[in-house]
Amino acid sequence: AEPMNGLLLNVEDDYVSLLAVAASEWILYRQKAFLTESRTSWTLEQKVDQIAKEISNTVHFLEDKEKKRMERIWIRPGVIEDGAELVARLQTGQDLPLEAVDYPVHGAWDIREKAILAPLMGLVR
């Protein structure tokens, strides 16, 4: 199968990282903080709005300047609270298919443990 172009988002409590991939190559990396001098904490709605804006800006930049068309968005919600809700809200407002990155874990992990610890489990041998 042909490699798929897409954006991989990593959403933490205080920032979002975007990694654009085209033909199995990394073509752009951006990071945007949620914390600013004038605002110490953001609501879920404010984070969703900011992430949607970053997705839109990045997709348009890649299409206009790099001539690369994104086909899909993958998101890792590494937030302690509201991870599933954040993904659901972003899914409803996107033109591109958006899916959460899921990690298979053994045992009974709750959604918060999985969001925070699952990416690290691949480092433990």
CSV table of C-alpha atoms in Angstrom, one decimal:
chain,number,residue,atom,x,y,z
A,1,ALA,CA,0.0,0.0,0.0
A,2,GLU,CA,1.0,3.6,-0.7
A,3,PRO,CA,2.3,5.4,2.4
A,4,MET,CA,-0.3,7.8,3.8
A,5,ASN,CA,0.3,11.5,4.4
A,6,GLY,CA,-0.9,12.8,7.7
A,7,LEU,CA,-0.5,14.7,10.9
A,8,LEU,CA,0.4,13.1,14.2
A,9,LEU,CA,-0.7,15.2,17.2
A,10,ASN,CA,0.5,14.8,20.7
A,11,VAL,CA,-1.7,16.7,23.1
A,12,GLU,CA,-0.4,17.3,26.6
A,13,ASP,CA,-2.0,19.4,29.4
A,14,ASP,CA,0.1,22.5,28.5
A,15,TYR,CA,1.0,22.1,24.8
A,16,VAL,CA,0.3,20.4,21.5
A,17,SER,CA,2.9,19.0,19.1
A,18,LEU,CA,2.2,18.4,15.4
A,19,LEU,CA,4.3,16.1,13.2
A,20,ALA,CA,3.5,16.1,9.5
A,21,VAL,CA,4.4,12.9,7.6
A,22,ALA,CA,4.4,12.6,3.8
A,23,ALA,CA,5.5,9.4,2.0
A,24,SER,CA,6.9,8.0,5.2
A,25,GLU,CA,9.1,11.1,5.7
A,26,TRP,CA,8.9,13.8,8.4
A,27,ILE,CA,8.3,17.1,6.7
A,28,LEU,CA,7.3,19.5,9.5
A,29,TYR,CA,7.3,19.6,13.3
A,30,ARG,CA,5.5,22.3,15.3
A,31,GLN,CA,4.8,22.8,19.0
A,32,LYS,CA,2.3,25.3,20.5
A,33,ALA,CA,2.0,26.0,24.2
A,34,PHE,CA,-1.4,26.4,25.9
A,35,LEU,CA,0.1,28.4,28.7
A,36,THR,CA,0.6,32.1,28.1
A,37,GLU,CA,1.4,35.1,30.4
A,38,SER,CA,-2.1,36.3,30.4
A,39,ARG,CA,-3.8,32.9,30.9
A,40,THR,CA,-2.5,30.2,33.3
A,41,SER,CA,-5.0,27.5,32.5
A,42,TRP,CA,-7.2,26.8,29.5
A,43,THR,CA,-10.6,25.3,29.4
A,44,LEU,CA,-11.2,22.2,27.3
A,45,GLU,CA,-13.1,24.3,24.8
A,46,GLN,CA,-10.3,26.7,24.4
A,47,LYS,CA,-7.8,23.9,23.9
A,48,VAL,CA,-10.0,22.3,21.3
A,49,ASP,CA,-10.4,25.6,19.5
A,50,GLN,CA,-6.6,26.2,19.6
A,51,ILE,CA,-5.8,22.6,18.4
A,52,ALA,CA,-8.3,22.9,15.5
A,53,LYS,CA,-6.7,26.2,14.5
A,54,GLU,CA,-3.3,24.7,14.6
A,55,ILE,CA,-4.4,21.7,12.5
A,56,SER,CA,-6.1,24.1,9.9
A,57,ASN,CA,-3.0,26.4,9.7
A,58,THR,CA,-0.6,23.5,9.3
A,59,VAL,CA,-2.7,21.7,6.7
A,60,HIS,CA,-3.1,24.9,4.7
A,61,PHE,CA,0.6,25.7,4.9
A,62,LEU,CA,1.6,22.2,3.7
A,63,GLU,CA,-0.8,22.4,0.8
A,64,ASP,CA,0.0,25.9,-0.2
A,65,LYS,CA,3.8,26.1,0.4
A,66,GLU,CA,5.0,22.5,0.3
A,67,LYS,CA,2.4,21.1,-2.2
A,68,LYS,CA,1.7,18.2,0.2
A,69,ARG,CA,-1.9,17.1,0.9
A,70,MET,CA,-2.7,15.6,4.3
A,71,GLU,CA,-5.1,12.7,4.3
A,72,ARG,CA,-5.5,11.8,7.9
A,73,ILE,CA,-4.9,13.0,11.5
A,74,TRP,CA,-3.7,10.7,14.3
A,75,ILE,CA,-4.0,12.1,17.8
A,76,ARG,CA,-2.5,10.9,21.1
A,77,PRO,CA,-4.4,12.5,24.0
A,78,GLY,CA,-1.8,12.6,26.7
A,79,VAL,CA,-3.9,14.8,28.9
A,80,ILE,CA,-4.8,13.7,32.5
A,81,GLU,CA,-8.4,14.8,32.3
A,82,ASP,CA,-10.9,14.9,29.4
A,83,GLY,CA,-8.7,13.0,26.8
A,84,ALA,CA,-11.6,11.1,25.3
A,85,GLU,CA,-13.8,14.2,25.2
A,86,LEU,CA,-11.0,16.2,23.5
A,87,VAL,CA,-10.7,13.6,20.8
A,88,ALA,CA,-14.5,13.4,20.3
A,89,ARG,CA,-14.8,17.2,19.9
A,90,LEU,CA,-11.9,17.4,17.5
A,91,GLN,CA,-13.4,14.5,15.4
A,92,THR,CA,-16.7,16.4,14.9
A,93,GLY,CA,-15.0,19.6,13.6
A,94,GLN,CA,-12.5,18.1,11.1
A,95,ASP,CA,-12.7,17.6,7.4
A,96,LEU,CA,-9.9,15.0,7.6
A,97,PRO,CA,-10.5,11.6,9.3
A,98,LEU,CA,-9.2,11.8,12.8
A,99,GLU,CA,-8.4,8.8,15.0
A,100,ALA,CA,-6.9,8.4,18.4
A,101,VAL,CA,-3.7,6.5,18.7
A,102,ASP,CA,-4.4,3.5,20.9
A,103,TYR,CA,-1.9,1.5,22.9
A,104,PRO,CA,-2.5,-2.2,23.7
A,105,VAL,CA,-1.8,-2.6,27.4
A,106,HIS,CA,-2.1,-5.7,29.6
A,107,GLY,CA,-4.1,-5.5,32.7
A,108,ALA,CA,-6.8,-3.1,33.9
A,109,TRP,CA,-5.5,0.4,33.2
A,110,ASP,CA,-7.9,3.3,33.4
A,111,ILE,CA,-7.9,5.9,30.6
A,112,ARG,CA,-5.7,8.3,32.5
A,113,GLU,CA,-3.0,5.7,33.3
A,114,LYS,CA,-3.1,4.6,29.7
A,115,ALA,CA,-2.7,8.1,28.3
A,116,ILE,CA,0.3,8.9,30.5
A,117,LEU,CA,2.1,5.6,30.9
A,118,ALA,CA,1.4,3.5,27.8
A,119,PRO,CA,3.9,5.4,25.6
A,120,LEU,CA,6.6,4.8,28.1
A,121,MET,CA,6.0,1.1,28.4
A,122,GLY,CA,7.8,0.5,25.0
A,123,LEU,CA,10.9,1.8,26.7
A,124,VAL,CA,10.9,-0.7,29.5
A,125,ARG,CA,12.4,-4.1,28.8
